[in-house]
CSV table of C-alpha atoms in Angstrom, one decimal:
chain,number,residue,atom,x,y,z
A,43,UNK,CA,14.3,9.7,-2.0
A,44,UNK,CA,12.0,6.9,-1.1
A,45,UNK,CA,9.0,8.7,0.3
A,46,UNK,CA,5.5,7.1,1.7
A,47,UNK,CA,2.2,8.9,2.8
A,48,UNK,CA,0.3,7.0,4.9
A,49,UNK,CA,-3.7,8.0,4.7
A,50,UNK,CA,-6.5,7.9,7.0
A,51,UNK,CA,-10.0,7.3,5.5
A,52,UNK,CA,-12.6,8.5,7.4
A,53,UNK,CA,-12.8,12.2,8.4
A,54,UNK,CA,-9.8,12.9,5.7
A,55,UNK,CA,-10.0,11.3,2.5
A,56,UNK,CA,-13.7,11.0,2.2
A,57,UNK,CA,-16.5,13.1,3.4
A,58,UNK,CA,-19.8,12.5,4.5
A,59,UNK,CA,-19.8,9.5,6.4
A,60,UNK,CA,-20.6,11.4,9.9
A,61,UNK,CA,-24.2,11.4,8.4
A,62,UNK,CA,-24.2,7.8,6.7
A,63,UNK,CA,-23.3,6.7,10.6
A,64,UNK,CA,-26.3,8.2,11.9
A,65,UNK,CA,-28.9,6.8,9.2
A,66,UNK,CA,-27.3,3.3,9.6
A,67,UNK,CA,-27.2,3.5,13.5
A,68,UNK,CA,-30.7,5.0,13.6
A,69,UNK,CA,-32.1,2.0,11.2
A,70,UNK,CA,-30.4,-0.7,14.2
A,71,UNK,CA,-32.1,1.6,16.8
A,72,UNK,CA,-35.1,1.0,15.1
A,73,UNK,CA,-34.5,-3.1,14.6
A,74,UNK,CA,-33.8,-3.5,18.1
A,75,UNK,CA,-37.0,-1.7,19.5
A,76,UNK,CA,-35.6,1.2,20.9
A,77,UNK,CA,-36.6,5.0,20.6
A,78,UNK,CA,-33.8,6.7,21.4
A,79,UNK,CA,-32.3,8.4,17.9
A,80,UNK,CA,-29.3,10.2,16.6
A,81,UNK,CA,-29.3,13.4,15.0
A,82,UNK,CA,-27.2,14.8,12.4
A,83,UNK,CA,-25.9,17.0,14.9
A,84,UNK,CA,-25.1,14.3,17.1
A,85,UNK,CA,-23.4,12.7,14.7
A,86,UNK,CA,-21.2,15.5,14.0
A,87,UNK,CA,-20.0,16.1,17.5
A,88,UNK,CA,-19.3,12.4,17.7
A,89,UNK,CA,-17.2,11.8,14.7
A,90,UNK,CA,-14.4,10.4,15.2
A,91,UNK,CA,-15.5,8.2,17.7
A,92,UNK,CA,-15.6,4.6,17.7
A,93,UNK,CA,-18.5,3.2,16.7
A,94,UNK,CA,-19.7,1.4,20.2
A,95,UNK,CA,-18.7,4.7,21.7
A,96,UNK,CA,-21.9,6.5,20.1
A,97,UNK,CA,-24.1,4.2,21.6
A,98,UNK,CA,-22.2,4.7,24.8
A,99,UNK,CA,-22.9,8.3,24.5
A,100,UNK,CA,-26.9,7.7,23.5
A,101,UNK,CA,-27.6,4.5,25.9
A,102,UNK,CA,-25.0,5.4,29.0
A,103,UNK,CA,-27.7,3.3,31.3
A,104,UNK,CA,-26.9,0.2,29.0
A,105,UNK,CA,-23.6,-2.3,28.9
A,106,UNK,CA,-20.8,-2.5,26.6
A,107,UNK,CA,-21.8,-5.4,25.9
A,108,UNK,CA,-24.9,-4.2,24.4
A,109,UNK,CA,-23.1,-1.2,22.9
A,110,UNK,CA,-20.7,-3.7,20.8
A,111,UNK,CA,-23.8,-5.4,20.1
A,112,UNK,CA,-25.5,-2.4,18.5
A,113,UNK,CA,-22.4,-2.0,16.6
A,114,UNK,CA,-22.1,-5.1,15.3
A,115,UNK,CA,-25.6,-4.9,13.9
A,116,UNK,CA,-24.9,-1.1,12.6
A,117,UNK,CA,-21.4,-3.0,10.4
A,118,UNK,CA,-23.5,-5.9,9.2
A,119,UNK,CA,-26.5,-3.4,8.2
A,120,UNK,CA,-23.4,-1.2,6.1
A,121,UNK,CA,-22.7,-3.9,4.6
A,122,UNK,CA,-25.7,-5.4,3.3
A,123,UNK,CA,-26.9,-2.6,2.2
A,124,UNK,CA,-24.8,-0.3,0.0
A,125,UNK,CA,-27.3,2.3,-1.1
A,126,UNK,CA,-27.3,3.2,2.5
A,127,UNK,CA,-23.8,3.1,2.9
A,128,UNK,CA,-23.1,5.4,0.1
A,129,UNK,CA,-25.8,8.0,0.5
A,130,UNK,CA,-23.7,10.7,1.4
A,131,UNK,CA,-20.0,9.6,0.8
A,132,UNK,CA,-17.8,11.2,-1.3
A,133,UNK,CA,-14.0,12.0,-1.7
A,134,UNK,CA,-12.9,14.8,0.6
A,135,UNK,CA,-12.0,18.1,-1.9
A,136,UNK,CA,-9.1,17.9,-3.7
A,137,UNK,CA,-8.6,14.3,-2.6
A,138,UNK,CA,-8.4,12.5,-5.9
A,139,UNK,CA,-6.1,15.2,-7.3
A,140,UNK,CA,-3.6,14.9,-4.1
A,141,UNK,CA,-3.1,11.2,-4.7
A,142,UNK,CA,-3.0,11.5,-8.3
A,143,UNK,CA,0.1,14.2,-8.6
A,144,UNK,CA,1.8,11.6,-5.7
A,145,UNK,CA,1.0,8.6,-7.8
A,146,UNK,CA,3.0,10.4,-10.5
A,147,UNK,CA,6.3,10.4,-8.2
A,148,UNK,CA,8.2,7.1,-8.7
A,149,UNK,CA,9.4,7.0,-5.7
A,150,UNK,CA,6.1,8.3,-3.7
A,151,UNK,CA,4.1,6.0,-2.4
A,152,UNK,CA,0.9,5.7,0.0
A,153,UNK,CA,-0.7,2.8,1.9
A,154,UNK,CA,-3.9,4.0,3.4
A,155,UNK,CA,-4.7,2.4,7.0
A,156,UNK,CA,-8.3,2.7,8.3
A,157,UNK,CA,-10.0,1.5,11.9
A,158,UNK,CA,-12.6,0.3,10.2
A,159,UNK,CA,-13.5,-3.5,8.9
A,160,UNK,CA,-11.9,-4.9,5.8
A,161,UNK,CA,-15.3,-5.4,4.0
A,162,UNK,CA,-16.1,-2.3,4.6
A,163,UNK,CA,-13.1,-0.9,3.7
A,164,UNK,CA,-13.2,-2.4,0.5
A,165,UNK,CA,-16.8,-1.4,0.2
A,166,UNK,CA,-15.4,2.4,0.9
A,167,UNK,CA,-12.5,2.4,-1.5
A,168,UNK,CA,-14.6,1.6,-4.4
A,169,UNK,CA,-17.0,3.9,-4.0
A,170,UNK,CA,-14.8,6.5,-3.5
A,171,UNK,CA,-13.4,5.5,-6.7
A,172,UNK,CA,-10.1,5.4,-4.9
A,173,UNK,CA,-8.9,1.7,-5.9
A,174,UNK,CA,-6.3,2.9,-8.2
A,175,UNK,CA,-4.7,4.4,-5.3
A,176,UNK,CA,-5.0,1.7,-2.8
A,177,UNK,CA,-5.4,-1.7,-4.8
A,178,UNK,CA,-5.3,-4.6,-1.7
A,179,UNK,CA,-1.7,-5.2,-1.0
A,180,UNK,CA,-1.9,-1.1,0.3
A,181,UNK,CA,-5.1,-0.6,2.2
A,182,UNK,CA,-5.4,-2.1,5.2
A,183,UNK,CA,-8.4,-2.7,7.8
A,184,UNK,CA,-7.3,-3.2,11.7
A,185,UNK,CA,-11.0,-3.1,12.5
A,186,UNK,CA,-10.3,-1.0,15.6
A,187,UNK,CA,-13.8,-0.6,17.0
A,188,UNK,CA,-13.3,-2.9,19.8
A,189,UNK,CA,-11.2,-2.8,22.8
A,190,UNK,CA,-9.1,-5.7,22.2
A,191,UNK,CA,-8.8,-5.1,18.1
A,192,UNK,CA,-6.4,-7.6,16.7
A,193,UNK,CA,-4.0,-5.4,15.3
A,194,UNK,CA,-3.7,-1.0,15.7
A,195,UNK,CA,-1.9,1.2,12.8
A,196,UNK,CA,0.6,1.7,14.4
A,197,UNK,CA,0.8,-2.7,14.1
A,198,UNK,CA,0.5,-2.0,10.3
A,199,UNK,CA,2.6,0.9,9.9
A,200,UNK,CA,5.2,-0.6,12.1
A,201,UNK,CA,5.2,-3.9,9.7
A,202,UNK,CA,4.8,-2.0,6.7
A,203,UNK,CA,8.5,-0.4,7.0
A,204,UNK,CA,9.8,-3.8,7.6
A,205,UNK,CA,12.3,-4.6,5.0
A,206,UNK,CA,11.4,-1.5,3.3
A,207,UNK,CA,14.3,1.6,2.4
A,208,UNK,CA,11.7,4.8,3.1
A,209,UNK,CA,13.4,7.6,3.6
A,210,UNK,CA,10.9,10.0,4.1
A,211,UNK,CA,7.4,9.3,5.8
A,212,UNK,CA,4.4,11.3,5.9
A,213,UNK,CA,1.3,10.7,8.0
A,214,UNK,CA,-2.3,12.6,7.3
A,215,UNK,CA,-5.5,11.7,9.4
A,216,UNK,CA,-7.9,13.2,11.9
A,217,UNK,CA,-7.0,12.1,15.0
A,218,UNK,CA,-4.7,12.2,17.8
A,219,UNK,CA,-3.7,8.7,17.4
A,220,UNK,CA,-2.8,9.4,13.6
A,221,UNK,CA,-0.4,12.2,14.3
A,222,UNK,CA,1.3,9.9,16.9
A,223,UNK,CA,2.5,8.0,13.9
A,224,UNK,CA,5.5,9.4,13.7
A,225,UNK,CA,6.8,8.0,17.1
A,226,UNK,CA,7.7,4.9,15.0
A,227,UNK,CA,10.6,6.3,12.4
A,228,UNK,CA,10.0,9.7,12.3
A,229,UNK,CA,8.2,11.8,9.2
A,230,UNK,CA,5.6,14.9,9.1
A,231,UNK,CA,2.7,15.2,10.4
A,232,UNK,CA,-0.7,16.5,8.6
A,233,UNK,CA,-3.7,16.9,10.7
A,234,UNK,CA,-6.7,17.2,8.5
A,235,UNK,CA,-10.2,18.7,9.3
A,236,UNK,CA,-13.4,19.9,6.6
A,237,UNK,CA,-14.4,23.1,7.6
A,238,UNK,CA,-17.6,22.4,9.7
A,239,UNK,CA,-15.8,20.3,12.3
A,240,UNK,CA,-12.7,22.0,14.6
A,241,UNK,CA,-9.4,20.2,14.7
A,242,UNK,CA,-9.1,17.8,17.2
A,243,UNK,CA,-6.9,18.5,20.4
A,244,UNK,CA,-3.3,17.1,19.9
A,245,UNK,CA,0.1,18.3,18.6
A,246,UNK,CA,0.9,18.0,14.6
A,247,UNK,CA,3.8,19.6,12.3
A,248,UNK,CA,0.7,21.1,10.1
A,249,UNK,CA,-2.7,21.8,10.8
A,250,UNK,CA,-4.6,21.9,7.6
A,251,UNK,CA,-8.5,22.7,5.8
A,252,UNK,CA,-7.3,21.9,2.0
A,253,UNK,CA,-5.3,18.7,1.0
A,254,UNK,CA,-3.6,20.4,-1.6
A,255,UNK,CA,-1.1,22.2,1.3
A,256,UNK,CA,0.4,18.9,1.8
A,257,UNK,CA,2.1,18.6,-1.8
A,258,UNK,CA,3.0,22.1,-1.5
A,259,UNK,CA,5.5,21.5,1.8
A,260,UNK,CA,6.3,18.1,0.1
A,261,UNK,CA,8.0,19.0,-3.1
């Protein structure tokens, strides 16, 4: 039976990146003159949010406008430079061993869909040393950090099954908009959360701490 996962990045496969947010939007603070600063703790309780949306929470006085404009600035920084990008990612537990064992399944397969930007993406993957699993033609950027983003995963997902036999479809993330997934065709539900942040609010067929419980209701 044709079967396809269909991963989230941030907050699921990888870990770490709620404080590689806060040292990259603290360093934009900083070009742009202002004092105001996040903590780690602020980033933490805002994980999950898009990006414009922190500076939304830390400049409320200010525009969107000049929140998408901090944001821009916090992607470019990210990009340009990669020792800050990278100073606290790593793969989520378990992660590399998860997509391995489905990876050995010839008739598994996983796409990974993330809200962030395709450089950055790519930038991600590698370091997470998760290219084997995702090589270009099955990650996919929708860069949904702005209001009017070009495309949404549910776009993606929705394309991905054109023209395509899948049986059997399994979605893991974070978020509420993740889980809705399965309004397109169907599958599972995992909603994913490391132990220091609760689950966010919304329904799921499994709520889970360790990757590994996904291949265990899956065989």
């Amino acid at each position: 039976m044709m079967k396809l996962f269909v991963w989230d990045l941030h907050g699921t496969l990888e870990q770490g990146n709620d404080k590689v947010v806060v040292d990259v939007s603290n360093r934009v603070l900083a070009e742009h003159g202002r004092s105001e600063r996040f903590t780690y703790e602020d980033g933490a309780k805002l994980y999950g949010s898009k990006w414009y949306e922190y500076f939304e929470w830390l400049l409320p006085q200010e525009t969107y406008e000049t929140w998408s404009r901090l944001q821009d600035d916090c992607f470019r920084t990210s990009e340009r430079d990669i020792a800050l990008q990278c100073k606290w990612l790593r793969p989520t537990d378990h992660a590399i061993d998860v997509l391995s064992q489905i990876a050995e399944h010839q008739e598994w397969h996983q796409i990974l869909v993330s809200n962030t930007r395709v450089a950055n993406l790519k930038i991600f993957v590698d370091v997470l040393g998760l290219t084997g699993f995702f090589p270009d033609d099955a990650r996919f950027a929708v860069d949904g950090h702005t209001l009017d983003g070009p495309a949404t995963k549910r776009d993606v997902v929705r394309t991905y099954l054109e023209g395509r036999s899948i049986q059997d479809l399994v979605f893991v993330g974070d978020s509420p908009s993740d889980m809705r997934l399965t309004e397109i065709a169907g599958g599972t539900s995992y909603l994913y959360s490391h132990d220091e942040f609760p689950f966010r609010e919304c329904e799921a067929d499994y709520k889970i701490r360790d990757l590994r419980e996904i291949l265990k209701s899956c065989q």
